[in-house]
Short mmCIF file of C-alpha atoms and ligand atoms in Angstrom, two decimals:
data_model
loop_
_atom_site.label_atom_id
_atom_site.label_comp_id
_atom_site.label_asym_id
_atom_site.label_seq_id
_atom_site.Cartn_x
_atom_site.Cartn_y
_atom_site.Cartn_z
CA UNK A 1 86.52 78.47 139.95
CA UNK A 2 89.27 80.12 137.99
CA UNK A 3 92.59 78.51 138.58
CA UNK A 4 95.00 81.26 139.52
CA UNK A 5 97.65 79.93 137.14
CA UNK A 6 95.51 80.40 134.03
CA UNK A 7 96.57 84.03 133.63
CA UNK A 8 94.49 87.05 132.64
CA UNK A 9 94.67 90.28 130.66
CA UNK A 10 95.93 93.36 132.48
CA UNK A 11 92.68 95.12 131.60
CA UNK A 12 90.26 95.69 128.78
CA UNK A 13 92.85 97.41 126.62
CA UNK A 14 94.99 94.29 126.72
CA UNK A 15 91.98 92.21 125.78
CA UNK A 16 90.92 94.51 122.94
CA UNK A 17 94.40 94.56 121.43
CA UNK A 18 94.93 90.82 121.75
CA UNK A 19 91.52 90.04 120.28
CA UNK A 20 92.00 92.58 117.50
CA UNK A 21 95.39 90.95 116.88
CA UNK A 22 93.61 87.63 116.56
CA UNK A 23 91.01 89.02 114.20
CA UNK A 24 93.40 91.06 112.04
CA UNK A 25 95.39 88.61 109.99
CA UNK A 26 95.81 87.00 106.61
CA UNK A 27 92.03 87.14 106.37
CA UNK A 28 92.18 90.93 106.20
CA UNK A 29 95.24 91.56 104.10
CA UNK A 30 95.33 88.53 101.84
CA UNK A 31 91.82 87.07 101.51
CA UNK A 32 89.59 90.12 101.88
CA UNK A 33 91.23 92.06 99.03
CA UNK A 34 91.37 89.11 96.66
CA UNK A 35 87.81 88.03 97.41
CA UNK A 36 86.66 91.61 96.96
CA UNK A 37 88.50 91.57 93.65
CA UNK A 38 86.84 88.41 92.41
CA UNK A 39 83.36 89.18 93.74
CA UNK A 40 82.54 92.51 92.21
CA UNK A 41 84.32 94.99 94.48
CA UNK A 42 82.13 97.41 96.41
CA UNK A 43 79.01 95.22 96.43
CA UNK A 44 81.01 92.54 98.23
CA UNK A 45 82.39 95.12 100.67
CA UNK A 46 78.86 96.29 101.48
CA UNK A 47 77.55 92.77 102.12
CA UNK A 48 80.64 92.09 104.19
CA UNK A 49 80.05 95.08 106.45
CA UNK A 50 76.39 94.12 106.92
CA UNK A 51 77.46 90.56 107.80
CA UNK A 52 79.94 91.86 110.39
CA UNK A 53 77.33 94.02 112.10
CA UNK A 54 74.32 91.72 111.95
CA UNK A 55 75.99 88.35 112.49
CA UNK A 56 79.64 88.84 113.36
CA UNK A 57 79.25 91.16 116.34
CA UNK A 58 76.41 89.18 117.99
CA UNK A 59 78.44 85.98 117.66
CA UNK A 60 81.58 87.65 118.90
CA UNK A 61 79.62 88.82 121.94
CA UNK A 62 78.31 85.30 122.49
CA UNK A 63 81.78 83.78 122.45
CA UNK A 64 83.30 86.38 124.76
CA UNK A 65 80.30 86.03 127.06
CA UNK A 66 80.73 82.26 127.30
CA UNK A 67 84.44 82.67 127.98
CA UNK A 68 84.14 85.43 130.57
CA UNK A 69 81.47 83.66 132.56
CA UNK A 70 83.22 80.28 132.69
CA UNK A 71 86.95 81.19 132.68
CA UNK A 72 87.64 78.09 130.68
CA UNK A 73 88.89 76.85 127.32
CA UNK A 74 86.10 75.99 124.83
CA UNK A 75 85.71 72.36 125.98
CA UNK A 76 85.80 73.30 129.66
CA UNK A 77 83.45 76.23 129.11
CA UNK A 78 80.67 74.01 127.77
CA UNK A 79 81.36 71.50 130.53
CA UNK A 80 80.86 74.21 133.13
CA UNK A 81 77.68 75.50 131.49
CA UNK A 82 76.10 72.24 130.31
CA UNK A 83 78.15 69.32 131.60
CA UNK A 84 76.70 65.89 130.90
CA UNK A 85 75.26 67.00 127.58
CA UNK A 86 76.64 66.91 124.04
CA UNK A 87 77.67 70.56 124.17
CA UNK A 88 81.30 69.97 125.23
CA UNK A 89 81.71 68.25 121.84
CA UNK A 90 81.32 71.72 120.33
CA UNK A 91 84.42 72.71 122.27
CA UNK A 92 86.24 69.71 120.83
CA UNK A 93 85.27 70.81 117.35
CA UNK A 94 86.81 74.19 118.12
CA UNK A 95 90.07 72.74 119.40
CA UNK A 96 90.27 70.52 116.32
CA UNK A 97 89.62 73.54 114.08
CA UNK A 98 92.46 75.38 115.84
CA UNK A 99 94.80 72.52 114.96
CA UNK A 100 93.70 72.39 111.37
CA UNK A 101 93.57 76.10 110.60
CA UNK A 102 96.94 76.81 112.18
CA UNK A 103 98.50 73.93 110.26
CA UNK A 104 98.07 75.73 106.92
CA UNK A 105 97.99 79.28 108.32
CA UNK A 106 101.62 78.78 109.28
CA UNK A 107 102.46 77.85 105.70
CA UNK A 108 100.88 80.98 104.21
CA UNK A 109 102.47 83.14 106.92
CA UNK A 110 105.72 81.48 105.84
CA UNK A 111 105.25 82.86 102.33
CA UNK A 112 105.04 86.34 103.83
CA UNK A 113 108.20 85.64 105.83
CA UNK A 114 110.08 84.57 102.71
CA UNK A 115 108.97 87.69 100.83
CA UNK A 116 109.86 89.93 103.78
CA UNK A 117 113.41 88.81 104.25
CA UNK A 118 114.16 88.57 100.56
CA UNK A 119 112.85 92.06 99.90
CA UNK A 120 114.70 93.38 102.96
CA UNK A 121 118.02 91.87 101.90
CA UNK A 122 117.93 92.21 98.16
CA UNK A 123 115.11 94.59 97.32
CA UNK A 124 112.33 93.45 95.05
CA UNK A 125 114.97 92.48 92.50
CA UNK A 126 115.65 89.51 94.74
CA UNK A 127 112.29 88.04 93.93
CA UNK A 128 111.96 89.36 90.43
CA UNK A 129 114.79 87.56 88.71
CA UNK A 130 112.68 85.57 86.30
CA UNK A 131 109.45 87.30 87.21
CA UNK A 132 107.30 87.60 90.31
CA UNK A 133 104.80 85.00 89.16
CA UNK A 134 107.58 82.48 88.63
CA UNK A 135 109.03 83.29 92.03
CA UNK A 136 105.70 82.70 93.73
CA UNK A 137 105.13 79.54 91.69
CA UNK A 138 108.51 78.19 92.67
CA UNK A 139 108.06 79.10 96.33
CA UNK A 140 104.70 77.40 96.59
CA UNK A 141 105.86 74.28 94.81
CA UNK A 142 109.10 73.83 96.71
CA UNK A 143 108.29 71.82 99.81
CA UNK A 144 111.49 72.24 101.84
CA UNK A 145 111.68 76.02 101.48
CA UNK A 146 108.09 76.38 102.64
CA UNK A 147 108.64 74.00 105.53
CA UNK A 148 111.60 76.04 106.80
CA UNK A 149 109.57 79.25 106.74
CA UNK A 150 106.58 77.55 108.31
CA UNK A 151 108.83 76.21 111.07
CA UNK A 152 110.14 79.69 111.78
CA UNK A 153 106.62 81.13 112.04
CA UNK A 154 105.46 78.28 114.28
CA UNK A 155 108.49 78.63 116.54
CA UNK A 156 107.85 82.35 117.00
CA UNK A 157 104.19 81.63 117.72
CA UNK A 158 104.98 78.92 120.28
CA UNK A 159 107.60 81.11 121.95
CA UNK A 160 105.06 83.91 122.45
CA UNK A 161 102.27 81.66 123.68
CA UNK A 162 104.66 79.85 126.03
CA UNK A 163 105.34 83.13 127.84
CA UNK A 164 101.76 83.37 128.92
CA UNK A 165 98.65 85.45 128.47
CA UNK A 166 100.02 88.70 129.79
CA UNK A 167 103.77 88.56 129.18
CA UNK A 168 103.41 86.71 125.88
CA UNK A 169 100.16 87.27 124.01
CA UNK A 170 99.16 90.66 125.37
CA UNK A 171 102.66 92.07 125.12
CA UNK A 172 103.18 90.83 121.56
CA UNK A 173 99.86 92.32 120.49
CA UNK A 174 100.68 95.64 122.12
CA UNK A 175 103.88 95.83 120.10
CA UNK A 176 102.83 94.30 116.78
CA UNK A 177 99.42 95.91 116.34
CA UNK A 178 100.56 99.56 116.56
CA UNK A 179 103.49 98.68 114.31
CA UNK A 180 101.10 97.19 111.83
CA UNK A 181 98.93 100.30 111.77
CA UNK A 182 102.00 102.48 111.33
CA UNK A 183 103.24 100.46 108.35
CA UNK A 184 99.79 100.58 106.85
CA UNK A 185 99.60 104.36 107.16
CA UNK A 186 102.91 104.82 105.36
CA UNK A 187 101.77 102.52 102.55
CA UNK A 188 98.44 104.36 102.38
CA UNK A 189 100.37 107.57 101.83
CA UNK A 190 101.77 106.04 98.66
CA UNK A 191 98.61 104.43 97.38
CA UNK A 192 96.33 107.40 98.00
CA UNK A 193 98.61 109.69 96.05
CA UNK A 194 99.01 107.29 93.16
CA UNK A 195 97.32 107.74 89.82
CA UNK A 196 94.91 104.87 90.33
CA UNK A 197 93.36 106.26 93.50
CA UNK A 198 90.11 107.28 91.80
CA UNK A 199 89.64 103.89 90.22
CA UNK A 200 90.60 102.14 93.46
CA UNK A 201 88.08 104.12 95.50
CA UNK A 202 85.38 103.47 92.96
CA UNK A 203 86.16 99.77 92.92
CA UNK A 204 85.89 99.55 96.72
CA UNK A 205 83.00 101.91 97.37
CA UNK A 206 80.77 102.13 94.31
CA UNK A 207 78.73 98.93 94.20
CA UNK A 208 77.96 97.22 90.91
CA UNK A 209 75.30 94.83 92.09
CA UNK A 210 75.09 92.97 88.84
CA UNK A 211 78.45 91.43 89.66
CA UNK A 212 77.33 90.14 93.01
CA UNK A 213 76.12 86.56 93.06
CA UNK A 214 74.65 84.40 95.79
CA UNK A 215 78.01 82.79 95.96
CA UNK A 216 79.55 86.21 96.60
CA UNK A 217 77.06 86.96 99.38
CA UNK A 218 77.85 83.71 101.16
CA UNK A 219 81.56 84.22 100.56
CA UNK A 220 81.25 87.60 102.32
CA UNK A 221 79.52 85.95 105.24
CA UNK A 222 82.16 83.21 105.51
CA UNK A 223 84.84 85.86 105.21
CA UNK A 224 83.33 87.81 108.12
CA UNK A 225 83.44 84.65 110.22
CA UNK A 226 87.02 83.87 109.45
CA UNK A 227 88.18 87.44 109.79
CA UNK A 228 86.58 87.91 113.21
CA UNK A 229 88.09 84.59 114.39
CA UNK A 230 84.62 83.18 115.07
CA UNK A 231 83.18 79.70 115.12
CA UNK A 232 85.88 77.77 116.95
CA UNK A 233 86.09 79.29 120.38
CA UNK A 234 89.12 81.53 119.89
CA UNK A 235 87.05 84.36 121.35
CA UNK A 236 85.74 82.06 124.10
CA UNK A 237 89.36 81.46 125.03
CA UNK A 238 90.35 85.13 124.92
CA UNK A 239 87.16 86.04 126.80
CA UNK A 240 88.08 83.55 129.51
CA UNK A 241 91.01 85.75 130.51
CA UNK A 242 88.67 88.65 131.24
CA UNK A 243 87.75 89.46 134.81
CA UNK A 244 84.03 89.46 135.66
CA UNK A 245 84.13 93.18 136.24
CA UNK A 246 85.60 93.79 132.76
CA UNK A 247 83.26 95.19 130.10
CA UNK A 248 82.53 93.22 126.98
CA UNK A 249 80.05 95.06 124.80
CA UNK A 250 82.00 98.09 123.69
CA UNK A 251 85.22 96.08 123.38
CA UNK A 252 83.42 93.71 120.99
CA UNK A 253 82.31 96.62 118.82
CA UNK A 254 85.82 98.06 118.91
CA UNK A 255 87.42 94.74 117.94
CA UNK A 256 85.03 94.23 115.03
CA UNK A 257 85.46 97.87 113.99
CA UNK A 258 89.25 97.65 113.96
CA UNK A 259 89.14 94.39 112.04
CA UNK A 260 86.80 95.79 109.39
CA UNK A 261 88.74 99.04 109.17
CA UNK A 262 91.93 97.13 108.62
CA UNK A 263 90.46 95.00 105.84
CA UNK A 264 89.21 98.10 104.06
CA UNK A 265 92.52 99.93 104.56
CA UNK A 266 94.33 96.93 103.11
CA UNK A 267 92.06 97.25 100.08
CA UNK A 268 92.86 100.96 99.96
CA UNK A 269 96.56 100.18 99.86
CA UNK A 270 96.29 97.46 97.27
CA UNK A 271 93.69 98.47 94.68
CA UNK A 272 94.87 102.02 93.83
CA UNK A 273 98.36 100.64 93.19
CA UNK A 274 96.98 97.75 91.15
CA UNK A 275 94.97 100.18 89.00
CA UNK A 276 97.85 102.66 88.72
CA UNK A 277 99.85 100.11 86.80
CA UNK A 278 97.01 98.64 84.78
CA UNK A 279 97.02 95.33 86.61
CA UNK A 280 94.13 92.92 87.20
CA UNK A 281 92.16 93.36 90.49
CA UNK A 282 90.43 90.00 90.12
CA UNK A 283 93.62 87.95 90.14
CA UNK A 284 92.56 85.73 93.04
CA UNK A 285 94.92 84.37 95.72
CA UNK A 286 97.97 85.69 93.84
CA UNK A 287 96.79 89.29 94.30
CA UNK A 288 99.24 90.30 97.04
CA UNK A 289 101.97 87.81 96.17
CA UNK A 290 102.14 88.38 92.41
CA UNK A 291 100.05 91.35 91.27
CA UNK A 292 100.97 93.81 94.01
CA UNK A 293 104.75 93.20 93.78
CA UNK A 294 104.44 93.92 90.07
CA UNK A 295 103.01 97.31 90.98
CA UNK A 296 105.73 97.90 93.59
CA UNK A 297 108.38 97.08 91.01
CA UNK A 298 107.35 100.02 88.91
CA UNK A 299 107.58 102.45 91.81
CA UNK A 300 110.67 104.20 93.14
CA UNK A 301 111.78 102.65 96.42
CA UNK A 302 110.06 99.42 95.53
CA UNK A 303 112.24 97.20 97.73
CA UNK A 304 111.50 99.34 100.77
CA UNK A 305 107.76 99.41 100.06
CA UNK A 306 107.60 95.69 99.46
CA UNK A 307 109.53 94.97 102.66
CA UNK A 308 107.10 97.11 104.64
CA UNK A 309 104.10 95.51 103.06
CA UNK A 310 105.18 91.93 103.67
CA UNK A 311 106.36 92.70 107.20
CA UNK A 312 102.84 94.00 107.76
CA UNK A 313 101.35 90.76 106.46
CA UNK A 314 103.73 88.76 108.64
CA UNK A 315 102.97 90.67 111.86
CA UNK A 316 99.25 90.38 111.24
CA UNK A 317 99.62 86.66 110.65
CA UNK A 318 101.65 86.06 113.81
CA UNK A 319 99.15 87.75 116.16
CA UNK A 320 96.43 85.57 114.61
CA UNK A 321 98.49 82.39 114.76
CA UNK A 322 98.98 83.08 118.48
CA UNK A 323 95.23 82.95 119.05
CA UNK A 324 94.84 79.74 117.10
CA UNK A 325 97.57 78.08 119.16
CA UNK A 326 96.16 79.53 122.38
CA UNK A 327 92.87 77.68 121.88
CA UNK A 328 94.71 74.38 121.83
CA UNK A 329 97.10 75.37 124.62
CA UNK A 330 94.35 76.60 126.96
CA UNK A 331 92.59 73.29 126.46
CA UNK A 332 95.72 71.30 127.30
CA UNK A 333 96.52 73.52 130.30
CA UNK A 334 92.98 73.56 131.77
CA UNK A 335 91.88 70.04 131.05
CA UNK A 336 95.06 68.00 131.14
CA UNK A 337 96.92 70.04 133.74
CA UNK A 338 100.04 70.32 131.61
CA UNK A 339 102.27 73.38 132.13
CA UNK A 340 101.92 76.22 129.64
CA UNK A 341 105.45 76.07 128.22
CA UNK A 342 105.30 72.35 127.56
CA UNK A 343 101.79 72.67 126.14
CA UNK A 344 102.82 75.49 123.80
CA UNK A 345 105.90 73.86 122.37
CA UNK A 346 104.27 70.43 122.24
CA UNK A 347 101.13 71.63 120.48
CA UNK A 348 103.20 73.91 118.25
CA UNK A 349 105.36 71.00 117.15
CA UNK A 350 102.37 68.77 116.50
CA UNK A 351 100.59 71.43 114.46
CA UNK A 352 103.78 72.13 112.54
CA UNK A 353 103.91 68.44 111.62
CA UNK A 354 100.27 68.48 110.59
CA UNK A 355 101.02 71.48 108.36
CA UNK A 356 103.85 69.86 106.44
CA UNK A 357 101.51 68.21 103.90
CA UNK A 358 100.01 71.66 103.20
CA UNK A 359 103.50 72.78 102.24
CA UNK A 360 104.59 69.77 100.21
CA UNK A 361 101.47 68.17 98.71
CA UNK A 362 100.00 70.23 95.85
CA UNK A 363 96.36 71.14 96.43
CA UNK A 364 96.40 69.96 100.06
CA UNK A 365 96.37 73.46 101.53
CA UNK A 366 93.23 74.44 99.63
CA UNK A 367 91.51 71.28 100.70
CA UNK A 368 92.19 71.72 104.43
CA UNK A 369 91.23 75.36 104.15
CA UNK A 370 87.96 74.26 102.55
CA UNK A 371 87.32 71.79 105.36
CA UNK A 372 87.94 74.40 108.05
CA UNK A 373 86.43 77.50 106.45
CA UNK A 374 83.45 75.89 104.72
CA UNK A 375 82.53 73.27 107.30
CA UNK A 376 84.12 73.50 110.73
CA UNK A 377 83.76 77.25 111.27
CA UNK A 378 80.17 77.51 109.95
CA UNK A 379 79.04 74.43 111.89
CA UNK A 380 80.83 75.78 114.97
CA UNK A 381 79.29 79.21 114.49
CA UNK A 382 75.82 77.77 113.96
CA UNK A 383 76.03 75.73 117.14
CA UNK A 384 77.48 78.59 119.20
CA UNK A 385 74.59 80.79 118.03
CA UNK A 386 72.08 78.08 118.95
CA UNK A 387 73.75 77.61 122.31
CA UNK A 388 73.76 81.31 123.16
CA UNK A 389 70.30 81.96 121.74
CA UNK A 390 68.33 78.86 122.64
CA UNK A 391 70.13 76.85 125.33
CA UNK A 392 71.00 79.77 127.56
CA UNK A 393 67.77 80.91 129.15
CA UNK A 394 66.90 84.56 128.80
CA UNK A 395 67.72 85.33 132.44
CA UNK A 396 70.86 83.25 132.36
CA UNK A 397 72.17 85.21 129.38
CA UNK A 398 71.09 88.50 130.91
CA UNK A 399 72.94 87.60 134.11
CA UNK A 400 76.05 86.57 132.18
CA UNK A 401 76.19 90.04 130.63
CA UNK A 402 76.23 91.36 134.20
CA UNK A 403 74.42 94.51 133.36
CA UNK A 404 76.82 95.21 130.51
CA UNK A 405 74.25 94.61 127.79
CA UNK A 406 73.30 98.26 127.94
CA UNK A 407 69.63 98.84 127.39
CA UNK A 408 66.99 96.16 127.23
CA UNK A 409 66.70 96.98 123.57
CA UNK A 410 70.39 96.21 123.04
CA UNK A 411 70.06 92.89 124.82
CA UNK A 412 66.93 91.99 122.86
CA UNK A 413 68.62 92.88 119.59
CA UNK A 414 71.55 90.63 120.44
CA UNK A 415 69.23 87.81 121.35
CA UNK A 416 67.20 88.19 118.18
CA UNK A 417 70.38 88.01 116.11
CA UNK A 418 71.75 84.89 117.75
CA UNK A 419 68.38 83.13 117.86
CA UNK A 420 67.20 83.72 114.32
CA UNK A 421 69.42 85.76 112.06
CA UNK A 422 72.78 84.09 112.62
CA UNK A 423 71.54 80.47 112.47
CA UNK A 424 69.58 81.19 109.28
CA UNK A 425 72.46 82.93 107.57
CA UNK A 426 74.96 80.24 108.50
CA UNK A 427 72.54 77.51 107.46
CA UNK A 428 72.61 79.03 103.97
CA UNK A 429 76.40 78.62 103.85
CA UNK A 430 76.02 74.95 104.72
CA UNK A 431 73.19 74.45 102.21
CA UNK A 432 75.42 75.91 99.55
CA UNK A 433 78.27 73.63 100.57
CA UNK A 434 76.18 70.54 100.13
CA UNK A 435 75.06 71.89 96.78
CA UNK A 436 71.39 72.51 97.61
CA UNK A 437 71.60 76.13 96.58
CA UNK A 438 73.92 77.61 94.04
N1 LIG B 1 91.00 86.02 112.00
C1 LIG B 1 92.29 85.64 111.50
C2 LIG B 1 92.48 86.26 110.13
O1 LIG B 1 91.71 87.06 109.70
C3 LIG B 1 92.49 84.17 111.47
C4 LIG B 1 92.11 83.51 112.75
C5 LIG B 1 92.73 83.60 113.93
C6 LIG B 1 91.00 82.69 112.95
N2 LIG B 1 92.06 82.89 114.88
C7 LIG B 1 91.00 82.32 114.30
C8 LIG B 1 90.00 82.28 112.11
C9 LIG B 1 89.99 81.54 114.80
C10 LIG B 1 88.99 81.49 112.62
C11 LIG B 1 88.97 81.14 113.95
O2 LIG B 1 93.43 85.96 109.45
#
């Protein structure tokens, strides 16, 4: 019943790049390195990779499967599959999560924008007058400056989404993603030849399990969710623009692989440089905004390097912001029959407004992030796993894969993961949130 005006990818390459663009974002370049830093390094990386394979990929497949077989936004998808039940409410939860996450995501992306243009115009000196930490402190406490940057990011996001699935989202991903990899490779050239490379590699790849806590394990799991854009129907939405004849299994592996590779490469850029200059890897959220610039400052060509790095962060953030907005826009287009351009600019404006408190009220951003990352995404992910594993009958799921599940063994493994493994793992996140386990 696909409405012809919904749009679709030009092929699986378009889908893979757009979905990888969604997955690769602030989660990879900002959160993954700082969480790795505060959770014991390599042990966290190892748990993260296991979480991606055992829980992330099965859930990603479930979302894309639901999208491809219904050709609808998250609310519409559950209406098509199980209308008249409570399941469409899960779609609503996803649309709401899109609103909330993008509201503060735009603010953080705005920080990257501010760093990029300042470094481009004035070199790192432009942010270092008075110290990097002070610069970051001032930026994040000055409401108006953050709001201007956030507005610019949101406007770019709305403009891309307004142009449509193929001419907007797919095209932007096809330009920004290769650019992002290119920037990363140049930066890797610097970090891998720096003095701290040995220490950086050891930090990322030689696990010290004594530093890994339960909290760290669950943080890795939550991180995998966020990084793969799971739990709110973003991948249902992107999957809905896939033709029935389009494959979904190998693209899902490729998307997850690129996302994980990028997180690790970001770590490979950041940690060797941090160690080269004797800085602190466990600095927390300030790692790329304060610690890393301090390392850049001591290197020749620092302004150029810093500009490249923050442009990389910005591009990654924009392709992710697009997917967050697209969830809301696809809902408005499918369900309310509003035109795409109006839906994009309207939703963009609304979300921008919702994000203003994250920019001006101290502590607000962390609180909304907590609500989305600790509650909405895990609850969404839990329910999507239950839906795919328990509500879809075996034959129904098999048919939805359309013979693309590979062997019976592959299909059974997927089903085992979404029926038992994923719900159990996510339940632990929720138990920890309500304080039942530490
Ligand atoms: N995955 C993105 C990142 O790593 C963020 C993101 C985009 C997202 N769309 C999402 C997170 C949907 C959760 C759900 O930065």
